[in-house]
Amino acid sequence: MPDLQLYNLTNSQKVIGYASALYPHGAVNNIGGSLLIEDDLDFALLEKTLHLCIDRNDSLRLRFVNSASGASIIEQYFMLNSVQQYVTDEPHGEIGFIDFTGKTREEMNTVFLEMNRKPIDIFNNPMYEFTMIKAPDGRCGIFSKIDHMATDAWMTMMLCKEVIDVYYALKNGKELPPPANSYIKYIESEARYLESEKFKKDEEFWLELYREKFTPTDLATEYTSVTGATSRKTCTIDKETTAAIRSFCEKYGISPASLFNTALGILLCRTTGLTEAFFGSTCILRSTKEEKQTCGPLVNNMTMRLKFDENMPFDEACVQSATKQLRMLMHMRYPQLHLMMNVFMMHETQHIFDTIIGYQIARIRPRENVKFQTEWYTSGSFAIPLYISITDLDDAGEYLIYYEFQTECHTSERIEEIHRELTDIVTKGITEPGTKLKAL
């Protein structure tokens, strides 16, 4: 393609693409969600808004090419760098419309789940599917399905806010909000990072952290998922407990993400009988103001290694764990796939953890004072046995916890136990902070 400017994948995209290649018949990388606004929207104007949003976010206009389609997954994604990308100027994909008047909310959700379970062919199609909707209760909005290679949870929040802000700016004849920063600029900045002294120092840190041999801490059964097929459970932490969690974190100078990571580490040690916990922690690579306003996926799965003393009080364990996590966060940009290869060379294994936890700090706060609601839909497949996602995206003052689990590795009943054990550790720990870990 001589006329196109081709770019290598970012490290975020390599992890995402690798996961998709492991389960090529599933929709591992689909991020699907609905945005409903309490207003009788003008759908012609909403369609114009969506096309504008596509124009304003170059990651949505990415296309991918593979010059070594016959090579192995490892060769394609992080040895040959054969998968590359470019920004297309081709016409946008068609915007659909579904009227659910006379239907139930359950029927509408069933349609969205079916739509989100169909994978996107990133080599031949747009990275997104947008559908305008009229819900059974009369609210209007959109259902979106976007491939993870073009977005992440943070950008999805940005896009929801942008749709609302752009729509009402057009409707009221106001100035449009500033567009997102280009993903191409981030691609270029990451290329500079890989040649920098910072990259070398990050690599030294992770090599030292994993130099000592370890035993993985697994929550799943001994079975390995062949299909990657998943189910999801959604749980809520009430407003009172959510407020208590935030108050505890403020008192001890730690983040809610650090608290939940600590609780998961304690649970892993309790379950396995080990004193060290290993798990993945989804990190948002958006430490600067510019990165917070950049479209596209800027994420990494940082591999946590936390050691716990069962005789230590909960509050001390949280502070100590937070210090260790902060040290790792200072090196969070180091590519996970590089670490996996380094661990394999040192210990002849790539298996470190089977559980990932992510804390989504993004909030949707549009310029217009409109009431809205978001909902997120499973794609029916995932590359890891268990992914725990904690969020308060709508800024409702209560945590939602999504448990996405491979059905060949976990049962629904076991996920309920994990949720109960995880939240018991948190709630008992914050109400009785002097309690020793072995008593939680």
mmCIF file of C-alpha atoms in Angstrom, residues 118-377:
data_model
loop_
_atom_site.group_PDB
_atom_site.id
_atom_site.type_symbol
_atom_site.label_atom_id
_atom_site.label_comp_id
_atom_site.label_asym_id
_atom_site.label_seq_id
_atom_site.Cartn_x
_atom_site.Cartn_y
_atom_site.Cartn_z
ATOM 1 C CA LYS A 118 -20.644 -10.910 16.366
ATOM 2 C CA PRO A 119 -16.923 -10.167 15.924
ATOM 3 C CA ILE A 120 -15.693 -7.271 13.811
ATOM 4 C CA ASP A 121 -13.324 -8.113 10.963
ATOM 5 C CA ILE A 122 -10.762 -5.379 11.574
ATOM 6 C CA PHE A 123 -8.949 -6.054 8.299
ATOM 7 C CA ASN A 124 -11.969 -5.411 6.073
ATOM 8 C CA ASN A 125 -14.547 -3.370 7.996
ATOM 9 C CA PRO A 126 -14.951 -0.206 10.067
ATOM 10 C CA MET A 127 -13.921 -0.576 13.706
ATOM 11 C CA TYR A 128 -17.393 0.370 14.923
ATOM 12 C CA GLU A 129 -21.102 -0.235 14.520
ATOM 13 C CA PHE A 130 -23.419 2.543 15.700
ATOM 14 C CA THR A 131 -27.172 2.050 16.004
ATOM 15 C CA MET A 132 -29.616 4.777 17.004
ATOM 16 C CA ILE A 133 -32.337 3.485 19.312
ATOM 17 C CA LYS A 134 -35.679 4.388 20.790
ATOM 18 C CA ALA A 135 -36.076 2.427 24.015
ATOM 19 C CA PRO A 136 -39.320 0.852 25.253
ATOM 20 C CA ASP A 137 -39.703 3.628 27.853
ATOM 21 C CA GLY A 138 -39.398 6.369 25.214
ATOM 22 C CA ARG A 139 -35.815 7.378 25.936
ATOM 23 C CA CYS A 140 -33.582 7.820 22.904
ATOM 24 C CA GLY A 141 -29.901 7.165 22.336
ATOM 25 C CA ILE A 142 -27.420 4.815 20.745
ATOM 26 C CA PHE A 143 -26.027 1.314 20.935
ATOM 27 C CA SER A 144 -22.357 1.133 19.987
ATOM 28 C CA LYS A 145 -20.078 -1.792 19.276
ATOM 29 C CA ILE A 146 -16.408 -0.878 18.874
ATOM 30 C CA ASP A 147 -13.389 -3.142 18.558
ATOM 31 C CA HIS A 148 -10.964 -2.835 21.467
ATOM 32 C CA MET A 149 -8.149 -2.179 18.955
ATOM 33 C CA ALA A 150 -9.738 1.267 18.454
ATOM 34 C CA THR A 151 -10.963 2.109 21.942
ATOM 35 C CA ASP A 152 -10.780 1.407 25.657
ATOM 36 C CA ALA A 153 -13.056 2.051 28.638
ATOM 37 C CA TRP A 154 -11.751 5.597 29.056
ATOM 38 C CA MET A 155 -12.352 6.508 25.413
ATOM 39 C CA THR A 156 -15.810 4.938 25.578
ATOM 40 C CA MET A 157 -16.596 7.370 28.378
ATOM 41 C CA MET A 158 -15.135 10.212 26.290
ATOM 42 C CA LEU A 159 -17.287 9.191 23.341
ATOM 43 C CA CYS A 160 -20.506 9.099 25.399
ATOM 44 C CA LYS A 161 -19.761 12.600 26.657
ATOM 45 C CA GLU A 162 -18.857 13.764 23.150
ATOM 46 C CA VAL A 163 -22.102 12.458 21.629
ATOM 47 C CA ILE A 164 -24.126 14.372 24.218
ATOM 48 C CA ASP A 165 -22.066 17.558 23.942
ATOM 49 C CA VAL A 166 -21.910 17.615 20.138
ATOM 50 C CA TYR A 167 -25.614 16.821 19.736
ATOM 51 C CA TYR A 168 -26.757 19.652 21.997
ATOM 52 C CA ALA A 169 -24.174 22.071 20.574
ATOM 53 C CA LEU A 170 -25.619 21.432 17.100
ATOM 54 C CA LYS A 171 -29.177 21.632 18.385
ATOM 55 C CA ASN A 172 -28.636 24.911 20.233
ATOM 56 C CA GLY A 173 -26.303 26.528 17.711
ATOM 57 C CA LYS A 174 -23.366 26.579 20.138
ATOM 58 C CA GLU A 175 -19.660 26.076 19.535
ATOM 59 C CA LEU A 176 -18.597 22.439 19.310
ATOM 60 C CA PRO A 177 -16.454 21.065 22.160
ATOM 61 C CA PRO A 178 -12.738 20.503 21.409
ATOM 62 C CA PRO A 179 -12.076 17.201 19.600
ATOM 63 C CA ALA A 180 -10.042 14.360 21.079
ATOM 64 C CA ASN A 181 -6.292 14.277 20.579
ATOM 65 C CA SER A 182 -5.028 12.091 17.737
ATOM 66 C CA TYR A 183 -4.140 8.456 18.378
ATOM 67 C CA ILE A 184 -1.449 8.724 15.700
ATOM 68 C CA LYS A 185 0.430 11.161 17.942
ATOM 69 C CA TYR A 186 0.306 8.583 20.737
ATOM 70 C CA ILE A 187 1.644 5.901 18.366
ATOM 71 C CA GLU A 188 4.574 8.171 17.581
ATOM 72 C CA SER A 189 5.201 8.956 21.259
ATOM 73 C CA GLU A 190 5.280 5.256 22.127
ATOM 74 C CA ALA A 191 7.856 4.607 19.410
ATOM 75 C CA ARG A 192 10.055 7.194 21.129
ATOM 76 C CA TYR A 193 9.473 5.526 24.512
ATOM 77 C CA LEU A 194 10.701 2.157 23.207
ATOM 78 C CA GLU A 195 14.019 3.795 22.306
ATOM 79 C CA SER A 196 14.346 5.743 25.547
ATOM 80 C CA GLU A 197 16.278 5.337 28.783
ATOM 81 C CA LYS A 198 12.910 5.170 30.588
ATOM 82 C CA PHE A 199 12.103 1.945 28.729
ATOM 83 C CA LYS A 200 15.443 0.437 29.798
ATOM 84 C CA LYS A 201 14.846 1.392 33.439
ATOM 85 C CA ASP A 202 11.316 -0.014 33.325
ATOM 86 C CA GLU A 203 12.652 -3.278 31.931
ATOM 87 C CA GLU A 204 15.287 -3.498 34.665
ATOM 88 C CA PHE A 205 12.592 -3.030 37.328
ATOM 89 C CA TRP A 206 10.350 -5.824 36.015
ATOM 90 C CA LEU A 207 13.237 -8.220 35.379
ATOM 91 C CA GLU A 208 14.357 -7.775 38.983
ATOM 92 C CA LEU A 209 10.805 -8.156 40.347
ATOM 93 C CA TYR A 210 10.329 -11.490 38.548
ATOM 94 C CA ARG A 211 13.875 -12.817 38.804
ATOM 95 C CA GLU A 212 12.910 -14.989 41.774
ATOM 96 C CA LYS A 213 10.934 -18.108 40.871
ATOM 97 C CA PHE A 214 7.242 -17.990 41.800
ATOM 98 C CA THR A 215 4.067 -20.036 42.058
ATOM 99 C CA PRO A 216 1.054 -18.583 40.188
ATOM 100 C CA THR A 217 -2.030 -17.895 42.295
ATOM 101 C CA ASP A 218 -5.047 -19.240 40.436
ATOM 102 C CA LEU A 219 -8.741 -18.854 41.196
ATOM 103 C CA ALA A 220 -9.927 -20.957 38.263
ATOM 104 C CA THR A 221 -10.315 -24.711 38.109
ATOM 105 C CA GLU A 222 -7.688 -26.849 36.387
ATOM 106 C CA TYR A 223 -9.579 -26.591 33.093
ATOM 107 C CA THR A 224 -8.402 -24.365 30.251
ATOM 108 C CA SER A 225 -11.044 -22.710 28.105
ATOM 109 C CA VAL A 226 -11.025 -23.958 24.522
ATOM 110 C CA THR A 227 -13.533 -21.439 23.171
ATOM 111 C CA GLY A 228 -13.102 -18.466 25.512
ATOM 112 C CA ALA A 229 -16.896 -18.476 26.016
ATOM 113 C CA THR A 230 -17.972 -16.331 28.949
ATOM 114 C CA SER A 231 -20.864 -15.284 31.086
ATOM 115 C CA ARG A 232 -21.221 -12.167 33.228
ATOM 116 C CA LYS A 233 -22.498 -11.318 36.659
ATOM 117 C CA THR A 234 -23.123 -7.710 37.660
ATOM 118 C CA CYS A 235 -23.116 -6.792 41.341
ATOM 119 C CA THR A 236 -23.673 -3.484 43.107
ATOM 120 C CA ILE A 237 -22.045 -2.025 46.202
ATOM 121 C CA ASP A 238 -24.617 0.265 47.811
ATOM 122 C CA LYS A 239 -24.085 3.999 48.204
ATOM 123 C CA GLU A 240 -23.419 3.836 51.946
ATOM 124 C CA THR A 241 -20.665 1.244 51.558
ATOM 125 C CA THR A 242 -19.250 3.052 48.513
ATOM 126 C CA ALA A 243 -19.035 6.262 50.556
ATOM 127 C CA ALA A 244 -17.355 4.350 53.414
ATOM 128 C CA ILE A 245 -14.779 2.901 50.998
ATOM 129 C CA ARG A 246 -13.949 6.357 49.662
ATOM 130 C CA SER A 247 -13.720 7.754 53.198
ATOM 131 C CA PHE A 248 -11.333 4.969 54.272
ATOM 132 C CA CYS A 249 -9.136 5.552 51.216
ATOM 133 C CA GLU A 250 -9.004 9.288 51.860
ATOM 134 C CA LYS A 251 -8.081 8.723 55.522
ATOM 135 C CA TYR A 252 -5.181 6.399 54.687
ATOM 136 C CA GLY A 253 -4.026 8.202 51.553
ATOM 137 C CA ILE A 254 -4.645 5.330 49.163
ATOM 138 C CA SER A 255 -6.822 4.966 46.068
ATOM 139 C CA PRO A 256 -9.952 2.786 45.790
ATOM 140 C CA ALA A 257 -8.144 0.888 43.015
ATOM 141 C CA SER A 258 -5.311 0.094 45.424
ATOM 142 C CA LEU A 259 -7.810 -1.024 48.073
ATOM 143 C CA PHE A 260 -9.577 -3.439 45.712
ATOM 144 C CA ASN A 261 -6.222 -4.737 44.434
ATOM 145 C CA THR A 262 -5.174 -5.403 48.024
ATOM 146 C CA ALA A 263 -8.442 -7.192 48.781
ATOM 147 C CA LEU A 264 -8.051 -9.375 45.689
ATOM 148 C CA GLY A 265 -4.475 -10.198 46.703
ATOM 149 C CA ILE A 266 -5.643 -11.235 50.186
ATOM 150 C CA LEU A 267 -8.385 -13.373 48.626
ATOM 151 C CA LEU A 268 -5.899 -15.069 46.276
ATOM 152 C CA CYS A 269 -3.547 -15.895 49.154
ATOM 153 C CA ARG A 270 -6.420 -17.182 51.280
ATOM 154 C CA THR A 271 -7.676 -19.388 48.428
ATOM 155 C CA THR A 272 -4.296 -20.866 47.478
ATOM 156 C CA GLY A 273 -2.609 -20.945 50.880
ATOM 157 C CA LEU A 274 0.319 -18.925 49.485
ATOM 158 C CA THR A 275 1.811 -15.728 50.887
ATOM 159 C CA GLU A 276 2.308 -14.061 47.497
ATOM 160 C CA ALA A 277 -0.441 -13.064 45.099
ATOM 161 C CA PHE A 278 -0.121 -12.647 41.338
ATOM 162 C CA PHE A 279 -2.841 -11.047 39.235
ATOM 163 C CA GLY A 280 -3.292 -8.672 36.349
ATOM 164 C CA SER A 281 -4.277 -5.067 36.967
ATOM 165 C CA THR A 282 -5.633 -3.070 34.049
ATOM 166 C CA CYS A 283 -3.756 0.226 33.959
ATOM 167 C CA ILE A 284 -4.914 3.319 32.115
ATOM 168 C CA LEU A 285 -1.867 4.850 30.424
ATOM 169 C CA ARG A 286 -3.242 8.365 30.715
ATOM 170 C CA SER A 287 -1.087 10.124 33.274
ATOM 171 C CA THR A 288 -0.984 13.482 31.471
ATOM 172 C CA LYS A 289 -3.749 15.887 30.525
ATOM 173 C CA GLU A 290 -2.996 15.293 26.843
ATOM 174 C CA GLU A 291 -3.265 11.504 27.239
ATOM 175 C CA LYS A 292 -6.547 11.845 29.140
ATOM 176 C CA GLN A 293 -7.952 13.586 26.048
ATOM 177 C CA THR A 294 -6.534 11.129 23.495
ATOM 178 C CA CYS A 295 -8.749 8.694 21.596
ATOM 179 C CA GLY A 296 -7.864 5.028 21.116
ATOM 180 C CA PRO A 297 -6.668 2.291 23.503
ATOM 181 C CA LEU A 298 -4.069 3.432 26.041
ATOM 182 C CA VAL A 299 -4.038 0.470 28.430
ATOM 183 C CA ASN A 300 -1.703 -2.159 29.801
ATOM 184 C CA ASN A 301 -2.254 -5.201 31.985
ATOM 185 C CA MET A 302 0.303 -4.706 34.737
ATOM 186 C CA THR A 303 1.337 -7.955 36.419
ATOM 187 C CA MET A 304 0.987 -7.431 40.169
ATOM 188 C CA ARG A 305 3.228 -9.279 42.630
ATOM 189 C CA LEU A 306 2.160 -8.618 46.224
ATOM 190 C CA LYS A 307 3.291 -10.384 49.412
ATOM 191 C CA PHE A 308 1.141 -10.464 52.547
ATOM 192 C CA ASP A 309 1.780 -11.205 56.218
ATOM 193 C CA GLU A 310 -1.356 -12.751 57.711
ATOM 194 C CA ASN A 311 -0.494 -11.281 61.142
ATOM 195 C CA MET A 312 -0.508 -7.704 59.817
ATOM 196 C CA PRO A 313 -3.545 -5.460 60.512
ATOM 197 C CA PHE A 314 -5.683 -4.618 57.524
ATOM 198 C CA ASP A 315 -4.949 -0.892 57.519
ATOM 199 C CA GLU A 316 -1.178 -1.453 57.642
ATOM 200 C CA ALA A 317 -1.438 -4.074 54.899
ATOM 201 C CA CYS A 318 -3.347 -1.628 52.698
ATOM 202 C CA VAL A 319 -0.759 1.122 53.122
ATOM 203 C CA GLN A 320 2.140 -1.273 52.552
ATOM 204 C CA SER A 321 0.417 -2.787 49.519
ATOM 205 C CA ALA A 322 -0.337 0.674 48.124
ATOM 206 C CA THR A 323 3.363 1.578 48.369
ATOM 207 C CA LYS A 324 4.315 -1.563 46.434
ATOM 208 C CA GLN A 325 1.632 -0.900 43.835
ATOM 209 C CA LEU A 326 2.800 2.691 43.403
ATOM 210 C CA ARG A 327 6.318 1.442 42.751
ATOM 211 C CA MET A 328 4.974 -0.825 40.005
ATOM 212 C CA LEU A 329 2.766 1.933 38.612
ATOM 213 C CA MET A 330 5.851 4.066 38.073
ATOM 214 C CA HIS A 331 6.891 1.451 35.481
ATOM 215 C CA MET A 332 3.422 0.566 34.159
ATOM 216 C CA ARG A 333 4.137 1.525 30.550
ATOM 217 C CA TYR A 334 6.495 -1.430 30.092
ATOM 218 C CA PRO A 335 4.749 -3.810 27.643
ATOM 219 C CA GLN A 336 3.098 -6.832 29.214
ATOM 220 C CA LEU A 337 4.051 -9.052 26.290
ATOM 221 C CA HIS A 338 7.722 -8.159 26.814
ATOM 222 C CA LEU A 339 7.388 -9.213 30.455
ATOM 223 C CA MET A 340 5.731 -12.499 29.437
ATOM 224 C CA MET A 341 8.650 -13.279 27.113
ATOM 225 C CA ASN A 342 11.190 -12.316 29.787
ATOM 226 C CA VAL A 343 9.469 -14.534 32.361
ATOM 227 C CA PHE A 344 9.464 -17.398 29.876
ATOM 228 C CA MET A 345 13.198 -16.993 29.305
ATOM 229 C CA MET A 346 13.883 -16.923 33.064
ATOM 230 C CA HIS A 347 11.429 -19.553 34.305
ATOM 231 C CA GLU A 348 10.198 -21.392 31.180
ATOM 232 C CA THR A 349 6.589 -20.392 31.779
ATOM 233 C CA GLN A 350 4.305 -17.654 30.516
ATOM 234 C CA HIS A 351 1.623 -18.409 33.081
ATOM 235 C CA ILE A 352 1.660 -15.840 35.885
ATOM 236 C CA PHE A 353 -2.015 -15.221 36.729
ATOM 237 C CA ASP A 354 -5.534 -16.180 35.698
ATOM 238 C CA THR A 355 -7.426 -13.176 37.064
ATOM 239 C CA ILE A 356 -7.423 -9.516 36.029
ATOM 240 C CA ILE A 357 -8.968 -6.622 37.938
ATOM 241 C CA GLY A 358 -9.642 -3.151 36.590
ATOM 242 C CA TYR A 359 -10.873 -0.022 38.323
ATOM 243 C CA GLN A 360 -12.451 2.457 35.909
ATOM 244 C CA ILE A 361 -11.992 5.972 37.274
ATOM 245 C CA ALA A 362 -13.664 7.668 34.303
ATOM 246 C CA ARG A 363 -16.911 9.571 34.793
ATOM 247 C CA ILE A 364 -19.332 10.889 32.163
ATOM 248 C CA ARG A 365 -19.942 14.546 32.952
ATOM 249 C CA PRO A 366 -21.385 16.319 29.897
ATOM 250 C CA ARG A 367 -21.624 20.077 29.494
ATOM 251 C CA GLU A 368 -25.416 19.879 29.172
ATOM 252 C CA ASN A 369 -27.515 19.161 32.245
ATOM 253 C CA VAL A 370 -29.257 16.102 30.841
ATOM 254 C CA LYS A 371 -30.176 12.833 32.508
ATOM 255 C CA PHE A 372 -28.672 9.739 30.923
ATOM 256 C CA GLN A 373 -27.932 6.089 31.628
ATOM 257 C CA THR A 374 -25.289 3.737 30.277
ATOM 258 C CA GLU A 375 -25.243 -0.036 30.174
ATOM 259 C CA TRP A 376 -22.455 -2.350 29.057
ATOM 260 C CA TYR A 377 -22.884 -5.692 27.335
#
